[in-house]
Amino acid sequence: MRIGWGHRITFVYLLFVSGILFLVFQSSRQRVDLVSDEYYEEEVRYQQRIDESKRADALSEKPKLQLTEKNLSVQLPAEIAGKRSTVKAHLYCPADSRNDIHLETASDGRPLRIEWKGERRGLHILKLNWSADCVSYYSEENIFIP
């Protein structure tokens, strides 16, 4: 039995259409996470973030990070350690926002401990915002968890 050229063209066309429909279906199921849900408000506060980063860079040392298998310990600089301060930490996972960790606490000189459950591998960014004596500071550190 011989297949005519009309049937071949129809088969190729149907194969092409089904491939496109498959790609559209797969792309509609893909998760797309923004860095922040409040993107516009973050952009408005960007100059404030720049000023906070400059103040943090002017300190004698950066926050010290100690990474273990199940947690991350953050020690604020010595100038801040003796003062009562508030700390906001955001452990940001660029690959999946469901793995983000937000923590807000008052610090009294002891290291801040960020704990997690389950597997947490790959690149994370620690966004650290703290204030002491009505002066705010901001620092970002890339962390790779093997």
Short mmCIF file of N, CA and C in Angstrom, two decimals:
data_model
loop_
_atom_site.label_atom_id
_atom_site.label_comp_id
_atom_site.label_asym_id
_atom_site.label_seq_id
_atom_site.Cartn_x
_atom_site.Cartn_y
_atom_site.Cartn_z
N MET A 1 0.85 -1.18 0.00
CA MET A 1 0.00 0.00 0.00
C MET A 1 0.89 1.23 0.00
N ARG A 2 0.52 2.15 -0.82
CA ARG A 2 1.31 3.34 -1.00
C ARG A 2 0.54 4.55 -0.47
N ILE A 3 1.29 5.43 0.32
CA ILE A 3 0.66 6.63 0.89
C ILE A 3 0.90 7.79 -0.07
N GLY A 4 -0.14 8.50 -0.41
CA GLY A 4 -0.02 9.62 -1.33
C GLY A 4 0.55 10.86 -0.66
N TRP A 5 0.97 11.80 -1.50
CA TRP A 5 1.62 13.01 -0.96
C TRP A 5 0.64 13.87 -0.19
N GLY A 6 -0.62 13.82 -0.48
CA GLY A 6 -1.63 14.58 0.26
C GLY A 6 -1.75 14.10 1.71
N HIS A 7 -1.70 12.80 1.88
CA HIS A 7 -1.75 12.24 3.22
C HIS A 7 -0.48 12.55 4.01
N ARG A 8 0.64 12.54 3.31
CA ARG A 8 1.91 12.87 3.97
C ARG A 8 1.91 14.31 4.47
N ILE A 9 1.44 15.24 3.65
CA ILE A 9 1.37 16.65 4.05
C ILE A 9 0.44 16.81 5.24
N THR A 10 -0.70 16.14 5.21
CA THR A 10 -1.66 16.21 6.32
C THR A 10 -1.03 15.64 7.60
N PHE A 11 -0.31 14.54 7.49
CA PHE A 11 0.35 13.94 8.65
C PHE A 11 1.40 14.88 9.24
N VAL A 12 2.23 15.48 8.39
CA VAL A 12 3.26 16.42 8.87
C VAL A 12 2.61 17.64 9.51
N TYR A 13 1.54 18.16 8.89
CA TYR A 13 0.84 19.31 9.45
C TYR A 13 0.25 18.98 10.82
N LEU A 14 -0.40 17.84 10.97
CA LEU A 14 -0.97 17.43 12.25
C LEU A 14 0.12 17.19 13.30
N LEU A 15 1.24 16.64 12.89
CA LEU A 15 2.37 16.45 13.79
C LEU A 15 2.89 17.81 14.29
N PHE A 16 3.01 18.78 13.41
CA PHE A 16 3.46 20.12 13.77
C PHE A 16 2.48 20.79 14.74
N VAL A 17 1.19 20.74 14.46
CA VAL A 17 0.18 21.36 15.31
C VAL A 17 0.17 20.70 16.69
N SER A 18 0.25 19.37 16.74
CA SER A 18 0.26 18.70 18.04
C SER A 18 1.53 19.05 18.82
N GLY A 19 2.66 19.22 18.15
CA GLY A 19 3.90 19.65 18.83
C GLY A 19 3.76 21.03 19.43
N ILE A 20 3.18 21.95 18.68
CA ILE A 20 2.96 23.32 19.18
C ILE A 20 2.01 23.30 20.36
N LEU A 21 0.93 22.56 20.28
CA LEU A 21 -0.02 22.48 21.39
C LEU A 21 0.64 21.87 22.63
N PHE A 22 1.50 20.88 22.45
CA PHE A 22 2.23 20.31 23.58
C PHE A 22 3.13 21.36 24.23
N LEU A 23 3.85 22.14 23.45
CA LEU A 23 4.73 23.18 23.99
C LEU A 23 3.94 24.26 24.72
N VAL A 24 2.78 24.65 24.19
CA VAL A 24 1.94 25.65 24.85
C VAL A 24 1.45 25.11 26.18
N PHE A 25 1.02 23.87 26.21
CA PHE A 25 0.55 23.25 27.45
C PHE A 25 1.67 23.19 28.48
N GLN A 26 2.87 22.77 28.09
CA GLN A 26 4.00 22.67 29.03
C GLN A 26 4.41 24.05 29.55
N SER A 27 4.42 25.05 28.69
CA SER A 27 4.83 26.39 29.14
C SER A 27 3.78 27.02 30.05
N SER A 28 2.53 26.66 29.90
CA SER A 28 1.50 27.22 30.79
C SER A 28 1.59 26.63 32.19
N ARG A 29 2.21 25.48 32.35
CA ARG A 29 2.37 24.85 33.67
C ARG A 29 3.65 25.29 34.37
N GLN A 30 4.52 26.04 33.71
CA GLN A 30 5.80 26.47 34.28
C GLN A 30 5.58 27.57 35.32
N ARG A 31 6.24 27.43 36.49
CA ARG A 31 6.17 28.47 37.53
C ARG A 31 7.13 29.60 37.19
N VAL A 32 6.64 30.83 37.33
CA VAL A 32 7.49 32.00 37.13
C VAL A 32 7.40 32.83 38.40
N ASP A 33 8.51 32.91 39.14
CA ASP A 33 8.54 33.65 40.39
C ASP A 33 9.23 34.98 40.19
N LEU A 34 8.63 36.03 40.73
CA LEU A 34 9.28 37.33 40.76
C LEU A 34 10.17 37.40 42.00
N VAL A 35 11.14 38.29 41.97
CA VAL A 35 12.01 38.46 43.13
C VAL A 35 11.19 38.91 44.33
N SER A 36 10.23 39.78 44.09
CA SER A 36 9.38 40.29 45.16
C SER A 36 7.96 40.47 44.63
N ASP A 37 6.98 40.20 45.47
CA ASP A 37 5.59 40.44 45.06
C ASP A 37 5.27 41.93 45.04
N GLU A 38 5.94 42.69 45.89
CA GLU A 38 5.75 44.14 45.95
C GLU A 38 6.88 44.82 45.16
N TYR A 39 6.95 44.51 43.89
CA TYR A 39 8.07 44.96 43.06
C TYR A 39 8.13 46.49 42.98
N TYR A 40 7.00 47.16 42.78
CA TYR A 40 7.01 48.61 42.61
C TYR A 40 7.43 49.31 43.91
N GLU A 41 6.92 48.86 45.04
CA GLU A 41 7.29 49.48 46.32
C GLU A 41 8.78 49.30 46.60
N GLU A 42 9.33 48.14 46.24
CA GLU A 42 10.76 47.91 46.41
C GLU A 42 11.58 48.87 45.55
N GLU A 43 11.12 49.14 44.35
CA GLU A 43 11.83 50.06 43.46
C GLU A 43 11.82 51.48 44.01
N VAL A 44 10.72 51.89 44.62
CA VAL A 44 10.63 53.23 45.20
C VAL A 44 11.60 53.36 46.37
N ARG A 45 11.79 52.31 47.15
CA ARG A 45 12.69 52.34 48.30
C ARG A 45 14.14 52.03 47.94
N TYR A 46 14.47 51.98 46.67
CA TYR A 46 15.80 51.56 46.24
C TYR A 46 16.90 52.52 46.73
N GLN A 47 16.67 53.82 46.68
CA GLN A 47 17.68 54.78 47.15
C GLN A 47 17.94 54.60 48.65
N GLN A 48 16.91 54.33 49.40
CA GLN A 48 17.08 54.06 50.82
C GLN A 48 17.95 52.81 51.02
N ARG A 49 17.76 51.80 50.20
CA ARG A 49 18.56 50.58 50.28
C ARG A 49 20.03 50.86 49.96
N ILE A 50 20.28 51.73 48.99
CA ILE A 50 21.65 52.12 48.64
C ILE A 50 22.32 52.80 49.83
N ASP A 51 21.61 53.71 50.47
CA ASP A 51 22.16 54.41 51.64
C ASP A 51 22.45 53.42 52.78
N GLU A 52 21.55 52.48 53.01
CA GLU A 52 21.77 51.48 54.07
C GLU A 52 22.98 50.62 53.75
N SER A 53 23.18 50.28 52.49
CA SER A 53 24.34 49.48 52.10
C SER A 53 25.65 50.24 52.31
N LYS A 54 25.64 51.53 52.02
CA LYS A 54 26.83 52.35 52.24
C LYS A 54 27.17 52.42 53.72
N ARG A 55 26.16 52.56 54.57
CA ARG A 55 26.41 52.58 56.02
C ARG A 55 26.97 51.24 56.49
N ALA A 56 26.45 50.14 55.95
CA ALA A 56 26.96 48.82 56.34
C ALA A 56 28.40 48.63 55.87
N ASP A 57 28.74 49.15 54.69
CA ASP A 57 30.11 49.04 54.19
C ASP A 57 31.07 49.89 55.01
N ALA A 58 30.57 50.95 55.63
CA ALA A 58 31.42 51.83 56.43
C ALA A 58 31.77 51.23 57.79
N LEU A 59 31.08 50.19 58.20
CA LEU A 59 31.40 49.54 59.48
C LEU A 59 32.76 48.85 59.39
N SER A 60 33.34 48.55 60.54
CA SER A 60 34.67 47.95 60.56
C SER A 60 34.70 46.53 60.00
N GLU A 61 33.59 45.83 60.07
CA GLU A 61 33.54 44.47 59.54
C GLU A 61 32.14 44.16 59.03
N LYS A 62 32.06 43.15 58.20
CA LYS A 62 30.77 42.68 57.69
C LYS A 62 30.18 41.69 58.68
N PRO A 63 28.90 41.40 58.56
CA PRO A 63 28.32 40.33 59.39
C PRO A 63 29.03 39.01 59.11
N LYS A 64 29.29 38.25 60.17
CA LYS A 64 29.98 36.97 60.02
C LYS A 64 28.95 35.87 59.87
N LEU A 65 29.15 35.02 58.86
CA LEU A 65 28.23 33.92 58.58
C LEU A 65 28.92 32.60 58.87
N GLN A 66 28.17 31.69 59.49
CA GLN A 66 28.67 30.34 59.73
C GLN A 66 27.59 29.37 59.29
N LEU A 67 27.92 28.57 58.27
CA LEU A 67 26.97 27.66 57.65
C LEU A 67 27.20 26.24 58.15
N THR A 68 26.13 25.60 58.61
CA THR A 68 26.18 24.18 58.95
C THR A 68 25.17 23.46 58.07
N GLU A 69 24.97 22.18 58.32
CA GLU A 69 24.09 21.39 57.47
C GLU A 69 22.62 21.82 57.57
N LYS A 70 22.17 22.22 58.74
CA LYS A 70 20.75 22.52 58.95
C LYS A 70 20.46 23.96 59.35
N ASN A 71 21.48 24.81 59.45
CA ASN A 71 21.20 26.20 59.82
C ASN A 71 22.32 27.13 59.38
N LEU A 72 22.03 28.40 59.48
CA LEU A 72 22.97 29.47 59.17
C LEU A 72 23.00 30.41 60.37
N SER A 73 24.18 30.69 60.86
CA SER A 73 24.34 31.58 62.01
C SER A 73 24.93 32.90 61.52
N VAL A 74 24.33 34.01 61.94
CA VAL A 74 24.77 35.34 61.52
C VAL A 74 25.13 36.15 62.75
N GLN A 75 26.37 36.61 62.81
CA GLN A 75 26.84 37.48 63.90
C GLN A 75 26.99 38.89 63.33
N LEU A 76 26.28 39.84 63.92
CA LEU A 76 26.36 41.22 63.47
C LEU A 76 27.73 41.82 63.81
N PRO A 77 28.13 42.90 63.13
CA PRO A 77 29.43 43.52 63.42
C PRO A 77 29.56 43.96 64.87
N ALA A 78 30.79 44.12 65.32
CA ALA A 78 31.07 44.44 66.73
C ALA A 78 30.44 45.77 67.15
N GLU A 79 30.39 46.75 66.24
CA GLU A 79 29.78 48.04 66.60
C GLU A 79 28.30 47.90 66.93
N ILE A 80 27.65 46.92 66.35
CA ILE A 80 26.21 46.73 66.54
C ILE A 80 25.94 45.73 67.65
N ALA A 81 26.86 44.82 67.88
CA ALA A 81 26.62 43.70 68.81
C ALA A 81 26.25 44.17 70.22
N GLY A 82 26.80 45.25 70.69
CA GLY A 82 26.50 45.71 72.04
C GLY A 82 25.20 46.48 72.15
N LYS A 83 24.62 46.87 71.04
CA LYS A 83 23.40 47.69 71.04
C LYS A 83 22.18 46.81 70.79
N ARG A 84 21.07 47.26 71.31
CA ARG A 84 19.81 46.56 71.03
C ARG A 84 19.39 46.90 69.62
N SER A 85 19.12 45.89 68.82
CA SER A 85 18.80 46.12 67.42
C SER A 85 17.70 45.19 66.95
N THR A 86 17.08 45.57 65.87
CA THR A 86 16.10 44.70 65.22
C THR A 86 16.70 44.20 63.91
N VAL A 87 16.46 42.94 63.62
CA VAL A 87 17.07 42.31 62.46
C VAL A 87 15.98 41.66 61.61
N LYS A 88 16.04 41.91 60.30
CA LYS A 88 15.18 41.23 59.34
C LYS A 88 16.09 40.47 58.40
N ALA A 89 15.88 39.18 58.31
CA ALA A 89 16.68 38.34 57.43
C ALA A 89 15.76 37.67 56.41
N HIS A 90 16.22 37.65 55.17
CA HIS A 90 15.49 36.99 54.10
C HIS A 90 16.49 36.11 53.37
N LEU A 91 16.35 34.81 53.54
CA LEU A 91 17.17 33.85 52.81
C LEU A 91 16.44 33.55 51.52
N TYR A 92 16.91 34.18 50.45
CA TYR A 92 16.23 34.17 49.16
C TYR A 92 16.80 33.06 48.28
N CYS A 93 15.92 32.24 47.74
CA CYS A 93 16.31 31.17 46.82
C CYS A 93 15.87 31.57 45.41
N PRO A 94 16.81 31.93 44.53
CA PRO A 94 16.44 32.37 43.18
C PRO A 94 15.72 31.29 42.37
N ALA A 95 15.97 30.03 42.67
CA ALA A 95 15.39 28.95 41.88
C ALA A 95 13.92 28.71 42.20
N ASP A 96 13.51 28.94 43.46
CA ASP A 96 12.14 28.61 43.84
C ASP A 96 11.75 29.44 45.07
N SER A 97 10.76 30.29 44.92
CA SER A 97 10.37 31.17 46.03
C SER A 97 9.75 30.40 47.19
N ARG A 98 9.32 29.16 46.97
CA ARG A 98 8.77 28.36 48.06
C ARG A 98 9.84 27.98 49.08
N ASN A 99 11.12 28.10 48.71
CA ASN A 99 12.22 27.78 49.62
C ASN A 99 12.73 29.01 50.37
N ASP A 100 12.12 30.17 50.16
CA ASP A 100 12.54 31.38 50.87
C ASP A 100 12.23 31.27 52.35
N ILE A 101 13.08 31.91 53.16
CA ILE A 101 12.86 31.97 54.60
C ILE A 101 12.92 33.43 55.01
N HIS A 102 11.88 33.90 55.72
CA HIS A 102 11.82 35.25 56.26
C HIS A 102 11.89 35.15 57.78
N LEU A 103 12.70 36.01 58.37
CA LEU A 103 12.85 36.00 59.82
C LEU A 103 13.01 37.43 60.31
N GLU A 104 12.27 37.79 61.33
CA GLU A 104 12.38 39.12 61.93
C GLU A 104 12.46 38.94 63.44
N THR A 105 13.48 39.55 64.05
CA THR A 105 13.68 39.37 65.48
C THR A 105 14.45 40.54 66.07
N ALA A 106 14.42 40.62 67.38
CA ALA A 106 15.24 41.61 68.10
C ALA A 106 16.52 40.91 68.51
N SER A 107 17.63 41.60 68.32
CA SER A 107 18.93 41.00 68.62
C SER A 107 19.53 41.68 69.84
N ASP A 108 20.14 40.88 70.70
CA ASP A 108 20.78 41.45 71.89
C ASP A 108 22.27 41.08 71.92
N GLY A 109 22.86 40.91 70.76
CA GLY A 109 24.28 40.60 70.68
C GLY A 109 24.58 39.15 70.38
N ARG A 110 23.61 38.28 70.58
CA ARG A 110 23.82 36.87 70.26
C ARG A 110 23.66 36.67 68.76
N PRO A 111 24.28 35.63 68.21
CA PRO A 111 24.13 35.38 66.77
C PRO A 111 22.69 35.03 66.41
N LEU A 112 22.28 35.47 65.25
CA LEU A 112 20.97 35.16 64.70
C LEU A 112 21.07 33.80 64.01
N ARG A 113 20.14 32.89 64.31
CA ARG A 113 20.18 31.55 63.75
C ARG A 113 18.99 31.35 62.83
N ILE A 114 19.29 31.01 61.58
CA ILE A 114 18.26 30.71 60.59
C ILE A 114 18.29 29.21 60.36
N GLU A 115 17.21 28.53 60.72
CA GLU A 115 17.16 27.07 60.59
C GLU A 115 16.19 26.70 59.49
N TRP A 116 16.46 25.56 58.85
CA TRP A 116 15.57 25.06 57.82
C TRP A 116 15.40 23.55 57.95
N LYS A 117 14.32 23.08 57.33
CA LYS A 117 14.02 21.66 57.35
C LYS A 117 14.17 21.13 55.93
N GLY A 118 14.55 19.88 55.82
CA GLY A 118 14.65 19.25 54.51
C GLY A 118 15.91 19.62 53.76
N GLU A 119 15.96 19.19 52.52
CA GLU A 119 17.11 19.46 51.67
C GLU A 119 17.08 20.90 51.19
N ARG A 120 18.20 21.54 51.24
CA ARG A 120 18.32 22.92 50.77
C ARG A 120 19.70 23.03 50.12
N ARG A 121 19.73 22.84 48.84
CA ARG A 121 21.00 22.88 48.12
C ARG A 121 20.98 24.00 47.10
N GLY A 122 22.17 24.45 46.73
CA GLY A 122 22.29 25.43 45.66
C GLY A 122 22.54 26.84 46.18
N LEU A 123 22.37 27.78 45.27
CA LEU A 123 22.64 29.19 45.57
C LEU A 123 21.48 29.82 46.33
N HIS A 124 21.81 30.54 47.39
CA HIS A 124 20.85 31.34 48.14
C HIS A 124 21.49 32.70 48.36
N ILE A 125 20.66 33.70 48.55
CA ILE A 125 21.15 35.05 48.83
C ILE A 125 20.57 35.47 50.17
N LEU A 126 21.44 35.83 51.11
CA LEU A 126 21.01 36.31 52.41
C LEU A 126 20.88 37.81 52.33
N LYS A 127 19.65 38.32 52.46
CA LYS A 127 19.39 39.75 52.48
C LYS A 127 19.15 40.11 53.94
N LEU A 128 20.08 40.86 54.50
CA LEU A 128 20.08 41.16 55.92
C LEU A 128 19.87 42.66 56.11
N ASN A 129 18.82 43.01 56.86
CA ASN A 129 18.51 44.40 57.14
C ASN A 129 18.40 44.55 58.65
N TRP A 130 19.21 45.43 59.25
CA TRP A 130 19.17 45.61 60.69
C TRP A 130 19.26 47.08 61.02
N SER A 131 18.75 47.42 62.21
CA SER A 131 18.79 48.82 62.65
C SER A 131 19.18 48.85 64.12
N ALA A 132 20.00 49.85 64.46
CA ALA A 132 20.43 50.06 65.83
C ALA A 132 20.55 51.56 66.05
N ASP A 133 20.02 52.04 67.15
CA ASP A 133 20.02 53.48 67.46
C ASP A 133 19.43 54.30 66.32
N CYS A 134 18.32 53.85 65.78
CA CYS A 134 17.58 54.53 64.71
C CYS A 134 18.39 54.69 63.42
N VAL A 135 19.41 53.89 63.24
CA VAL A 135 20.20 53.89 62.02
C VAL A 135 20.05 52.50 61.40
N SER A 136 19.69 52.47 60.11
CA SER A 136 19.47 51.18 59.47
C SER A 136 20.62 50.82 58.54
N TYR A 137 20.84 49.51 58.41
CA TYR A 137 21.92 48.96 57.61
C TYR A 137 21.37 47.84 56.74
N TYR A 138 22.06 47.57 55.63
CA TYR A 138 21.62 46.51 54.72
C TYR A 138 22.85 45.81 54.15
N SER A 139 22.76 44.49 54.07
CA SER A 139 23.86 43.71 53.52
C SER A 139 23.30 42.52 52.77
N GLU A 140 23.96 42.14 51.68
CA GLU A 140 23.60 40.95 50.91
C GLU A 140 24.82 40.07 50.78
N GLU A 141 24.62 38.79 50.96
CA GLU A 141 25.72 37.81 50.84
C GLU A 141 25.19 36.61 50.04
N ASN A 142 25.99 36.17 49.06
CA ASN A 142 25.67 34.95 48.33
C ASN A 142 26.15 33.76 49.15
N ILE A 143 25.29 32.76 49.26
CA ILE A 143 25.61 31.56 50.02
C ILE A 143 25.34 30.36 49.13
N PHE A 144 26.32 29.49 49.03
CA PHE A 144 26.11 28.25 48.28
C PHE A 144 26.09 27.09 49.27
N ILE A 145 24.98 26.38 49.28
CA ILE A 145 24.81 25.24 50.17
C ILE A 145 25.08 23.98 49.36
N PRO A 146 26.16 23.26 49.67
CA PRO A 146 26.51 22.07 48.87
C PRO A 146 25.57 20.90 49.11
#
